[in-house]
mmCIF file of C-alpha atoms in Angstrom:
data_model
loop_
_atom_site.group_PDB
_atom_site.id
_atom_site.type_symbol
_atom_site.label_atom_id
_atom_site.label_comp_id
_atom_site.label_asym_id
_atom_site.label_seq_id
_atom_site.Cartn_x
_atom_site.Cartn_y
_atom_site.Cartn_z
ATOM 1 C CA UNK A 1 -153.643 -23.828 54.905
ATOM 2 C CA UNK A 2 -152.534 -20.069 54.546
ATOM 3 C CA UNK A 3 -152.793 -18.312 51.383
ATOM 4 C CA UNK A 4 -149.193 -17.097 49.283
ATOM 5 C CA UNK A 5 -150.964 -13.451 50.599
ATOM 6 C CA UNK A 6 -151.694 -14.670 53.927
ATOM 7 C CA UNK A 7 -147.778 -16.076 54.105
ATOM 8 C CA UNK A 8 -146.448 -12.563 52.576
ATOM 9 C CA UNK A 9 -147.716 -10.759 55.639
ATOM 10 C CA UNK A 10 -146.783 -13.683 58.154
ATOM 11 C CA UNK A 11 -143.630 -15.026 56.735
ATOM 12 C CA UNK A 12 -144.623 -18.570 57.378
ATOM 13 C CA UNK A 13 -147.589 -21.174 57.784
ATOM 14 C CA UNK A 14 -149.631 -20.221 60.925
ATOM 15 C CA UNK A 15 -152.298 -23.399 61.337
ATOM 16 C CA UNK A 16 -153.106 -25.141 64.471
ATOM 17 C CA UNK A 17 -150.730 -28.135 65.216
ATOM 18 C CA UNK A 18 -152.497 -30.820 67.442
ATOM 19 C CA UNK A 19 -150.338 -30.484 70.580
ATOM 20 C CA UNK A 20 -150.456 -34.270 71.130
ATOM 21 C CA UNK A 21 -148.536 -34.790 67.867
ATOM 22 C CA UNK A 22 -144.382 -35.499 67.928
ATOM 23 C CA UNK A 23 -142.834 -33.223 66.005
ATOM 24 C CA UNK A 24 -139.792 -35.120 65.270
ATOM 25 C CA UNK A 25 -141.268 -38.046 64.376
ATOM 26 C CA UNK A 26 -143.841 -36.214 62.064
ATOM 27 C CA UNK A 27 -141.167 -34.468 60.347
ATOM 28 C CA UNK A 28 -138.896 -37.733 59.638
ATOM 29 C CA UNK A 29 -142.234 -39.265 57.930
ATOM 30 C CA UNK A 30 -142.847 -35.693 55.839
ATOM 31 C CA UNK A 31 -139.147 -35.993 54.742
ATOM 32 C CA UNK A 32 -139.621 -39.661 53.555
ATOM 33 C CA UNK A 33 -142.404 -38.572 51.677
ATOM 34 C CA UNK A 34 -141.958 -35.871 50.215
ATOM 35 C CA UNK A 35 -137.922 -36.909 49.698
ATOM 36 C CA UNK A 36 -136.619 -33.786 51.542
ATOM 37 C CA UNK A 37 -133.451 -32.472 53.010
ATOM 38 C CA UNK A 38 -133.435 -30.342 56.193
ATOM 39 C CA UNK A 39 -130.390 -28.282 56.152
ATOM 40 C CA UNK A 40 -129.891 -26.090 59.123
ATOM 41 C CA UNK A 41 -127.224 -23.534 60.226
ATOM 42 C CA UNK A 42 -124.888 -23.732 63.706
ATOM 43 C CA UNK A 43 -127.193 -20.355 64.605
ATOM 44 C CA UNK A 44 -130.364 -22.365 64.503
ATOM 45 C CA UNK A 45 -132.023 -23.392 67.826
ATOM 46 C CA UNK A 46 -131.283 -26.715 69.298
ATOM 47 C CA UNK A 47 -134.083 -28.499 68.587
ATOM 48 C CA UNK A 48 -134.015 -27.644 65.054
ATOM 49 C CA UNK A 49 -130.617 -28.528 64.372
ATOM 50 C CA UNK A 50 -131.045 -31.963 66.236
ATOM 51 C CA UNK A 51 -133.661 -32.867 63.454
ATOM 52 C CA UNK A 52 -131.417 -31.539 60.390
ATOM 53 C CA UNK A 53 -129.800 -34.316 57.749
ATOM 54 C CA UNK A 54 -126.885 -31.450 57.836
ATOM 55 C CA UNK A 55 -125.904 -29.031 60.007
ATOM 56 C CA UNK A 56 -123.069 -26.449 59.370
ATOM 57 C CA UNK A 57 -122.091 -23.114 57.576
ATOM 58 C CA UNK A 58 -124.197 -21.406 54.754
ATOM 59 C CA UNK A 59 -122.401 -22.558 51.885
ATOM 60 C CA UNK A 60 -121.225 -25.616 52.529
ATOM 61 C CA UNK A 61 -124.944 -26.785 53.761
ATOM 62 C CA UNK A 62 -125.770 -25.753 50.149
ATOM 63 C CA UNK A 63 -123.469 -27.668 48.283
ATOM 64 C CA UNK A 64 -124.606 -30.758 50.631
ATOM 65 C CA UNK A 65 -127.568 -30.625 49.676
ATOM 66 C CA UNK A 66 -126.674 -30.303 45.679
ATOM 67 C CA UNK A 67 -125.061 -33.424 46.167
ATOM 68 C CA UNK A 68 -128.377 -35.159 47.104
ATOM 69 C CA UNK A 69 -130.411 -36.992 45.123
ATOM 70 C CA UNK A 70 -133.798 -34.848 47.034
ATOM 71 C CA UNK A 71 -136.656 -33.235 45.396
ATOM 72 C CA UNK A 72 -136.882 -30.564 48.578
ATOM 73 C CA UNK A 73 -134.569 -28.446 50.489
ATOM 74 C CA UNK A 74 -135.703 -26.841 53.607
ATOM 75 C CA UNK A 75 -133.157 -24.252 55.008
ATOM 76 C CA UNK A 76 -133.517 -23.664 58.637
ATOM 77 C CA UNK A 77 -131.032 -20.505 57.831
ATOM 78 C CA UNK A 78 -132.099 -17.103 57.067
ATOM 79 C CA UNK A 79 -132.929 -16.057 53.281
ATOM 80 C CA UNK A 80 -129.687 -15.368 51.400
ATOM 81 C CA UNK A 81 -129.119 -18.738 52.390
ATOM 82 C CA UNK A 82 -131.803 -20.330 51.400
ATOM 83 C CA UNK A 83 -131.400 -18.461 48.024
ATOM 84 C CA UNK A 84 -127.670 -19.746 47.621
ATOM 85 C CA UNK A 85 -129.702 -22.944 47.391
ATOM 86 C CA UNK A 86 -131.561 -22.382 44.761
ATOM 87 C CA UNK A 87 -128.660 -21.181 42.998
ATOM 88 C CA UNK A 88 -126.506 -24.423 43.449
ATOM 89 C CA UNK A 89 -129.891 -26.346 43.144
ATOM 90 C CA UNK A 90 -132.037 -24.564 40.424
ATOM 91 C CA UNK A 91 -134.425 -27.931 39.756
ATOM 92 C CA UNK A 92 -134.885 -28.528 43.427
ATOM 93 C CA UNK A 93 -137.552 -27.081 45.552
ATOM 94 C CA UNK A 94 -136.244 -24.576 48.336
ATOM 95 C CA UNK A 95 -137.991 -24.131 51.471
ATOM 96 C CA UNK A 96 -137.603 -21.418 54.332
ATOM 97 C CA UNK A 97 -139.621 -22.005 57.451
ATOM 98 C CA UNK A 98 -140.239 -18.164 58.252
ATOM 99 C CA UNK A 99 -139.923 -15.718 55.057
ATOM 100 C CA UNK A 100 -139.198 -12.684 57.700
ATOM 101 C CA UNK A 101 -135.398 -15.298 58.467
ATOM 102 C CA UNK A 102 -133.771 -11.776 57.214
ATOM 103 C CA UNK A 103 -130.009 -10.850 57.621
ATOM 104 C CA UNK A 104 -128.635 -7.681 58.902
ATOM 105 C CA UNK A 105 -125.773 -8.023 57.082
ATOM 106 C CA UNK A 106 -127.437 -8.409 53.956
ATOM 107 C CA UNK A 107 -129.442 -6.480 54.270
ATOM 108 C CA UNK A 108 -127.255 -3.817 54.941
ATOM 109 C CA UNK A 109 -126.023 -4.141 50.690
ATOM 110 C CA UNK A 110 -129.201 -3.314 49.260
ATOM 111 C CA UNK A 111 -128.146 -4.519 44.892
ATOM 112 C CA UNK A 112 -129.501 -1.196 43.600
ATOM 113 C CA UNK A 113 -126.836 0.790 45.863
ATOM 114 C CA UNK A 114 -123.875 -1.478 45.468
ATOM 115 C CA UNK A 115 -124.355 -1.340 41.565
ATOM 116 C CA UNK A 116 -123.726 2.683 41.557
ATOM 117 C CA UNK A 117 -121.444 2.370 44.354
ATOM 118 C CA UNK A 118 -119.306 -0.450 42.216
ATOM 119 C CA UNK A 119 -119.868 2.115 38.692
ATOM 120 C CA UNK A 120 -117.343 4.135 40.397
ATOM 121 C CA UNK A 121 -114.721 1.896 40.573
ATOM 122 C CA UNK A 122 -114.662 0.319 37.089
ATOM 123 C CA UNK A 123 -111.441 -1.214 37.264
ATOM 124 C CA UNK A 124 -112.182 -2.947 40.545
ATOM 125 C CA UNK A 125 -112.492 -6.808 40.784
ATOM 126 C CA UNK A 126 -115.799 -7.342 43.162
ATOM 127 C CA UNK A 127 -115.438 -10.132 45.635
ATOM 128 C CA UNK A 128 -118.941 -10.150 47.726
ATOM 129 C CA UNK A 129 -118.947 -12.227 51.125
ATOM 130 C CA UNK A 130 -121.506 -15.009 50.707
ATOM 131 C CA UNK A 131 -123.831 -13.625 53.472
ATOM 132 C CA UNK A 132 -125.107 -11.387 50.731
ATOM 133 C CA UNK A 133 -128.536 -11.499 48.279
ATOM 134 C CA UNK A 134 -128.488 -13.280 44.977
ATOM 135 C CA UNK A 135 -128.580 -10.284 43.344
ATOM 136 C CA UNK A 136 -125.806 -8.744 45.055
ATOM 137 C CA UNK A 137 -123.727 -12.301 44.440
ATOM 138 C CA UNK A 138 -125.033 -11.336 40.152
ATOM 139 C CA UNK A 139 -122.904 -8.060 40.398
ATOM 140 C CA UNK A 140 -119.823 -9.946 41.792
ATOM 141 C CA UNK A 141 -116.985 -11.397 39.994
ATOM 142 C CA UNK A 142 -116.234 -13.628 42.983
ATOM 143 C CA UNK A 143 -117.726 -14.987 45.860
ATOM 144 C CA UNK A 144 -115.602 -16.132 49.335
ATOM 145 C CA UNK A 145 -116.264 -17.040 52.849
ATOM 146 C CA UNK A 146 -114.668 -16.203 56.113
ATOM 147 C CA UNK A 147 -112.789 -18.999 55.918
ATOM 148 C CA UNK A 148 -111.293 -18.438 52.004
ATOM 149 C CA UNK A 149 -111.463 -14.497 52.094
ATOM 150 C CA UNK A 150 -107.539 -14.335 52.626
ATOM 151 C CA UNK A 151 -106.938 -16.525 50.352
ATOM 152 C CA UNK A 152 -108.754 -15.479 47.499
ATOM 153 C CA UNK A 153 -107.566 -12.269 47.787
ATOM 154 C CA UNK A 154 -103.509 -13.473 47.520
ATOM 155 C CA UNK A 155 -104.196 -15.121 44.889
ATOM 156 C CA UNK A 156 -105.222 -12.302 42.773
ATOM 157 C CA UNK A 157 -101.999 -10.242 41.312
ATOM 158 C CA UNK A 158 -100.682 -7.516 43.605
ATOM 159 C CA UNK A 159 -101.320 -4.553 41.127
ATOM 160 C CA UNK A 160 -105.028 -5.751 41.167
ATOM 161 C CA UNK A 161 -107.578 -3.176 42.686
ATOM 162 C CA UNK A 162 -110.381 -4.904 44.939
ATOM 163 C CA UNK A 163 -113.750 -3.760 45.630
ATOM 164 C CA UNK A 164 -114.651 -6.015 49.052
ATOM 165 C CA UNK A 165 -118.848 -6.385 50.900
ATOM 166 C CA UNK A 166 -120.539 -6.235 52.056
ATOM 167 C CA UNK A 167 -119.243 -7.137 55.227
ATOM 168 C CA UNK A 168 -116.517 -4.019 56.344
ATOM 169 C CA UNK A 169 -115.460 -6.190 59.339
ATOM 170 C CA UNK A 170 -114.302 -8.967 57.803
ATOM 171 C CA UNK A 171 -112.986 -6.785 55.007
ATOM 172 C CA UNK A 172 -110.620 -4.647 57.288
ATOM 173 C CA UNK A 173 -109.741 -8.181 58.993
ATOM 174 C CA UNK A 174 -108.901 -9.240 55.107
ATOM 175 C CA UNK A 175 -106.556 -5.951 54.490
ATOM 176 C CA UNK A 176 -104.754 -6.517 57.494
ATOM 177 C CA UNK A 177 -103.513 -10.115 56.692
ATOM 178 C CA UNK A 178 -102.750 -9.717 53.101
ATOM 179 C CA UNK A 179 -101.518 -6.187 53.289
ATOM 180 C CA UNK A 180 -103.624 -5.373 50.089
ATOM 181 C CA UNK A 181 -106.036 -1.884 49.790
ATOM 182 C CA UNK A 182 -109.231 -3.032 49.470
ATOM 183 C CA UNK A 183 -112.569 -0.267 48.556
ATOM 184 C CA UNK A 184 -114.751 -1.296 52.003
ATOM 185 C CA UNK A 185 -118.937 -1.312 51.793
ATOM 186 C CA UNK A 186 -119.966 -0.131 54.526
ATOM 187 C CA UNK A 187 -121.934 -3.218 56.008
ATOM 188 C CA UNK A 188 -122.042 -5.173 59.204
ATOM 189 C CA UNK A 189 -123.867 -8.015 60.616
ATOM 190 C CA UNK A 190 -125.723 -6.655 64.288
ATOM 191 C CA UNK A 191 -125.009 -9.732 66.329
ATOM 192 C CA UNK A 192 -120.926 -9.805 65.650
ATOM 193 C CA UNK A 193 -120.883 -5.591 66.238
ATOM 194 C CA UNK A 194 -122.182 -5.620 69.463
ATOM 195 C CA UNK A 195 -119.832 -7.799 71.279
ATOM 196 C CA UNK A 196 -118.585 -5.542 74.496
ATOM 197 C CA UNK A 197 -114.499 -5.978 74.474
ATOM 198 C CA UNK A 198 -115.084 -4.428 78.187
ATOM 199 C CA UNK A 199 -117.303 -7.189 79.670
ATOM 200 C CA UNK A 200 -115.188 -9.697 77.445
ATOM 201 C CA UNK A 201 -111.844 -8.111 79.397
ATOM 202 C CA UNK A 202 -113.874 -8.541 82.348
ATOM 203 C CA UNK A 203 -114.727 -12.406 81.053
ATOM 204 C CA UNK A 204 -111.086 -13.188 80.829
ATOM 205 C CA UNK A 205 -110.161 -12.022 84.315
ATOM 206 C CA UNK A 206 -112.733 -14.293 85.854
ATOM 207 C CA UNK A 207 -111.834 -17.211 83.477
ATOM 208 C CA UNK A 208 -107.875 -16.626 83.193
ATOM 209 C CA UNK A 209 -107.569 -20.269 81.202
ATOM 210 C CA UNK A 210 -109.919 -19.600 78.662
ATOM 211 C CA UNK A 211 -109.490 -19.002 74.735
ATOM 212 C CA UNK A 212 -111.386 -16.177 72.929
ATOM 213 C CA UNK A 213 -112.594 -17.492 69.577
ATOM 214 C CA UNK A 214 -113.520 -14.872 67.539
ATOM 215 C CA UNK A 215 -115.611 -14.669 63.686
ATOM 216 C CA UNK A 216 -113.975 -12.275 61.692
ATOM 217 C CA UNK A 217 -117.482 -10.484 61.477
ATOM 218 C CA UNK A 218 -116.496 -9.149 64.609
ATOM 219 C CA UNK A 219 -114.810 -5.216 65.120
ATOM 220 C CA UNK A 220 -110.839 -4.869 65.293
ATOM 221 C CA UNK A 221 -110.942 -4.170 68.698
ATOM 222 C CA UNK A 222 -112.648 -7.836 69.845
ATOM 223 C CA UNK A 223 -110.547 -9.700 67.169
ATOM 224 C CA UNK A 224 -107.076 -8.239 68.486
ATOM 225 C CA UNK A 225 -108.299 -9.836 71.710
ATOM 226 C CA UNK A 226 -108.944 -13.473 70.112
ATOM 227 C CA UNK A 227 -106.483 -16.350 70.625
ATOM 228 C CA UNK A 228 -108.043 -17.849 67.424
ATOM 229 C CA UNK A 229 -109.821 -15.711 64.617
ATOM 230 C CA UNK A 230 -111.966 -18.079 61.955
ATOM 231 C CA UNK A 231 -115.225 -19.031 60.365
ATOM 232 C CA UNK A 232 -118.199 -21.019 62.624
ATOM 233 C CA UNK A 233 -116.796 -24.444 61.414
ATOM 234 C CA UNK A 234 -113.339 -23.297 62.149
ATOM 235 C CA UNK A 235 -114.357 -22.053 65.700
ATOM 236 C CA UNK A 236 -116.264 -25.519 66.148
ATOM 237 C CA UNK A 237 -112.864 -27.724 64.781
ATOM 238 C CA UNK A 238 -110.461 -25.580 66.847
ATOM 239 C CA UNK A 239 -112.180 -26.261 69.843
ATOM 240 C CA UNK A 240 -112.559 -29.869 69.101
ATOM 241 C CA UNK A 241 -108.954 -30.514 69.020
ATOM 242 C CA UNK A 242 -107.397 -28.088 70.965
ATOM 243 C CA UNK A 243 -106.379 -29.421 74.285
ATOM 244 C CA UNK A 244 -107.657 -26.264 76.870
ATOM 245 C CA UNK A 245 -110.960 -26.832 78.411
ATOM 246 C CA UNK A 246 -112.150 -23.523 78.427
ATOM 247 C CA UNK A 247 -113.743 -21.395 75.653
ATOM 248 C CA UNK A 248 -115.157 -17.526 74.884
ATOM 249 C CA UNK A 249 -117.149 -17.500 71.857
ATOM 250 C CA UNK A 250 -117.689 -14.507 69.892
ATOM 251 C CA UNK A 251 -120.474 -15.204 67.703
ATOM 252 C CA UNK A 252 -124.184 -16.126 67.644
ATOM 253 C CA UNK A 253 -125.009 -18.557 70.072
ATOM 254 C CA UNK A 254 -126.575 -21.193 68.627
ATOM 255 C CA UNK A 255 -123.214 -22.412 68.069
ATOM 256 C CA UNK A 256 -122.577 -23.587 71.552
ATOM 257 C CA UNK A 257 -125.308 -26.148 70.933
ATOM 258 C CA UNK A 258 -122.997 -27.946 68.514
ATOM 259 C CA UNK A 259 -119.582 -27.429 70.800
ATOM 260 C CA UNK A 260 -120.897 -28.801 73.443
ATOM 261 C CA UNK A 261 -122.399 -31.525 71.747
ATOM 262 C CA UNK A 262 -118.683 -32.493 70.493
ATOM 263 C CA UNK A 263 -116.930 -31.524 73.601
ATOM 264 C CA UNK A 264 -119.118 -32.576 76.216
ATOM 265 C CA UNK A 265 -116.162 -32.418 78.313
ATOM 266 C CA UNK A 266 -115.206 -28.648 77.643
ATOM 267 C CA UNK A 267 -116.797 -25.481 78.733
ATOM 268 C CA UNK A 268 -117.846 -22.826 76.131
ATOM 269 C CA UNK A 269 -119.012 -19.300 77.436
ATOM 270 C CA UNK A 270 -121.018 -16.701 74.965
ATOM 271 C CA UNK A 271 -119.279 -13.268 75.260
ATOM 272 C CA UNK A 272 -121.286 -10.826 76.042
ATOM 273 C CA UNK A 273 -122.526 -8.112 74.288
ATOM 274 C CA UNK A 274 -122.912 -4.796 74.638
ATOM 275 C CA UNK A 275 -126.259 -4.257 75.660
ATOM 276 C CA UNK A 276 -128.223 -6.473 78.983
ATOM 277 C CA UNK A 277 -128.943 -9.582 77.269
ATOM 278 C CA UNK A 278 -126.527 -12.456 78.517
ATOM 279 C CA UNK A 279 -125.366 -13.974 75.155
ATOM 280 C CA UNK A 280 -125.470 -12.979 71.107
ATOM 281 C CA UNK A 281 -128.879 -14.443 69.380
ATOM 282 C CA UNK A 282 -129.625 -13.172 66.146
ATOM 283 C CA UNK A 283 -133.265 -12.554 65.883
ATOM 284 C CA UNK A 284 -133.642 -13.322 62.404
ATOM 285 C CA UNK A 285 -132.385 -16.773 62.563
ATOM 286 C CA UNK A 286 -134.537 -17.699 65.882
ATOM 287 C CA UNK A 287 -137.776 -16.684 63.912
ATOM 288 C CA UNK A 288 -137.287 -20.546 62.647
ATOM 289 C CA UNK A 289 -139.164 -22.829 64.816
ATOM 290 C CA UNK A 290 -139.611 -26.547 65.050
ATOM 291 C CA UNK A 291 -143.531 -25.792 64.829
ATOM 292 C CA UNK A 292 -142.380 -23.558 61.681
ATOM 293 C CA UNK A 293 -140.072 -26.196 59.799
ATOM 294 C CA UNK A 294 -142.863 -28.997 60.568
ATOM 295 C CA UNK A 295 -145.759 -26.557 59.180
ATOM 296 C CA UNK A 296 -143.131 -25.707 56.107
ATOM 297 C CA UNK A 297 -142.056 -29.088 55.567
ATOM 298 C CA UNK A 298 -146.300 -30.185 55.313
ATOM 299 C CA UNK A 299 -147.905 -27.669 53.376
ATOM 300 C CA UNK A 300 -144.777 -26.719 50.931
ATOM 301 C CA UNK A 301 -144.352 -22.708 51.714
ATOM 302 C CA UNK A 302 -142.847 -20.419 52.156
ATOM 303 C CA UNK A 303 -140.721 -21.575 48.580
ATOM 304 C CA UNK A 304 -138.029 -19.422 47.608
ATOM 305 C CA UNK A 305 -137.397 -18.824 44.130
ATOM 306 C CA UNK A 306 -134.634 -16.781 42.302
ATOM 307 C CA UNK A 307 -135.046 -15.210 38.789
ATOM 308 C CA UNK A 308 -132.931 -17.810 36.366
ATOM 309 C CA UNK A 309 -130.890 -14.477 34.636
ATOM 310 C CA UNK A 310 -130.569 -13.901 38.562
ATOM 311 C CA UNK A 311 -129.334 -17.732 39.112
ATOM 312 C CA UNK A 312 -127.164 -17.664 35.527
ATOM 313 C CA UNK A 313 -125.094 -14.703 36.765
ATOM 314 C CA UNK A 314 -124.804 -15.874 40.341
ATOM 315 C CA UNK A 315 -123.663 -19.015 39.967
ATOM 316 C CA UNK A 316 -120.302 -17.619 38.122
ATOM 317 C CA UNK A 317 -118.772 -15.975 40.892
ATOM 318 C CA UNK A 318 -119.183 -19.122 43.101
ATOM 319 C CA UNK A 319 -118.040 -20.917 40.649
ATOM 320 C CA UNK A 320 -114.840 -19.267 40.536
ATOM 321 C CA UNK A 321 -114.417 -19.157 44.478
ATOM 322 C CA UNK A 322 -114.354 -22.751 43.753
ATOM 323 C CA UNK A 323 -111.940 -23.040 41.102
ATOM 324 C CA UNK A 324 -109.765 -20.467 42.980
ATOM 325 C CA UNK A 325 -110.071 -22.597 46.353
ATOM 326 C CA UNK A 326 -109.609 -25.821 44.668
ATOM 327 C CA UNK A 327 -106.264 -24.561 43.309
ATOM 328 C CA UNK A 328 -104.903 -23.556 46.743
ATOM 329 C CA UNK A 329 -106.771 -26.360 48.416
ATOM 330 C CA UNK A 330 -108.730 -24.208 50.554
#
């Protein structure tokens, strides 16, 4: 088994797996024994999110799995997520299959910049997008998604100033709907920038019928495009009951797994992005592999662990996201 050094350099358990043994089946008897919960995100490969006990969005995975009664959580996610975990489950052990599962997005905030950044607005309320680090969710006052963002933000009074990150796409897509002048970090995620509206334009002509569904991660210019703007479980429950056939879908891929999955009878097409690859993958959340979780789920490591003054002071602002989105029944 690696070393916590070895790991560190790696990001995850690198032993020899006998290639005779079934991975699936070796991973439902690790999760009986060791009582563990595999959560894993819509941007996960297919074959990882066919083994998970939960599949969705980063939040509400973690709040699924503070509902269980396990002793282990691995997150087949990328880090913050994994982290939000640990926050929601502080007694529980959290698992990532590759430490290197990094965000661009994230990682775009780094805590020690935002905290300056926010001294110079001290009479700004700080809401942080959940695809942020645990520290960065300990400076905030409140926490939202890209499904709640609008609707946190009208519920706060009018004369209320806002500082809004990381993420400056879905902040300029949250000024725009409530009309409100919100103080922008400058922070993006790299897979919903890149989308190309000119090969998307060129998309539509060849598939006339077909919806754009858009994340609000995305740039202005693809989202004034999109017949339907939300979150990757709103995407997923549009296209469920809406009665075209036909689908674009602006964000990461690994989505389509899941829409297809559910709509077996529907077509959903990646937009392209702007560069030669044929769909949006995000390279941090493919460095999770089955071989990866299975190794993970064995040995125990990569754990992730947050600082409990870190955990005390995050858990507030999602805290009051909740209260907030209870209240409007969000």
């Amino acid at each position: 088994m690696d070393t916590f050094e070895e790991i560190n350099v790696t990001g995850f358990v690198d032993e020899y797996i006998d290639p005779t043994l079934d991975l699936f089946d070796e991973i439902e008897k690790l999760k009986k024994e060791k009582n563990a919960v595999i959560l894993a995100h819509y941007y996960q490969d297919p074959d990882i999110q066919d083994i998970a006990d939960y599949i969705g969005d980063s939040l509400g995975l973690s709040q699924q799995a503070a509902k269980t009664d396990a002793d282990v959580i691995v997150f087949a996610g990328v880090h913050f997520m994994a982290e939000t975990a640990k926050i929601l489950s502080p007694t529980k052990k959290v698992l990532l299959p590759d430490l290197k599962a990094g965000c661009s997005l994230a990682d775009s905030c780094p805590p020690h910049l935002f905290k300056k950044f926010k001294e110079n607005y001290p009479d700004h309320l700080v809401i942080t997008y959940v695809n942020c680090t645990a520290e960065l969710k300990a400076l905030s006052d409140i926490v939202c998604t890209s499904s709640n963002a609008v609707g946190i933000v009208e519920s706060l009074p009018k004369d209320q100033k806002i500082i809004f990150g990381p993420d400056k796409n879905l902040g300029a897509y949250v000024a725009k709907k409530t009309g409100r002048d919100l103080v922008l970090w400058n922070g993006a995620c790299m897979v919903h920038e890149i989308f190309s509206r000119e090969k998307i334009t060129k998309l539509k002509e060849r598939h006339p019928g077909a919806k754009l569904l858009a994340h609000p991660e995305c740039e202005d210019v693809i989202l004034q495009m999109a017949d339907y703007i939300g979150s990757t479980t709103g995407i997923l429950k549009y296209a469920g009951s809406h009665p075209d056939k036909e689908f674009i879908v602006a964000t990461e891929s690994g989505i389509l797994h899941q829409m297809q999955k559910e709509n077996p009878d529907k077509t959903f097409i990646p937009a392209p992005p702007n560069n030669n690859c044929a769909c949006n993958d995000c390279p941090h959340m493919k460095r999770n592999t089955i071989e990866k979780l299975y190794l993970c789920l064995k040995n125990g490591m990569p754990e992730i662990t947050v600082p409990e003054h870190i955990i005390e002071k995050a858990v507030k602002p999602i805290e009051r996201m909740l209260e907030i989105s209870a209240r409007l029944g969000l």
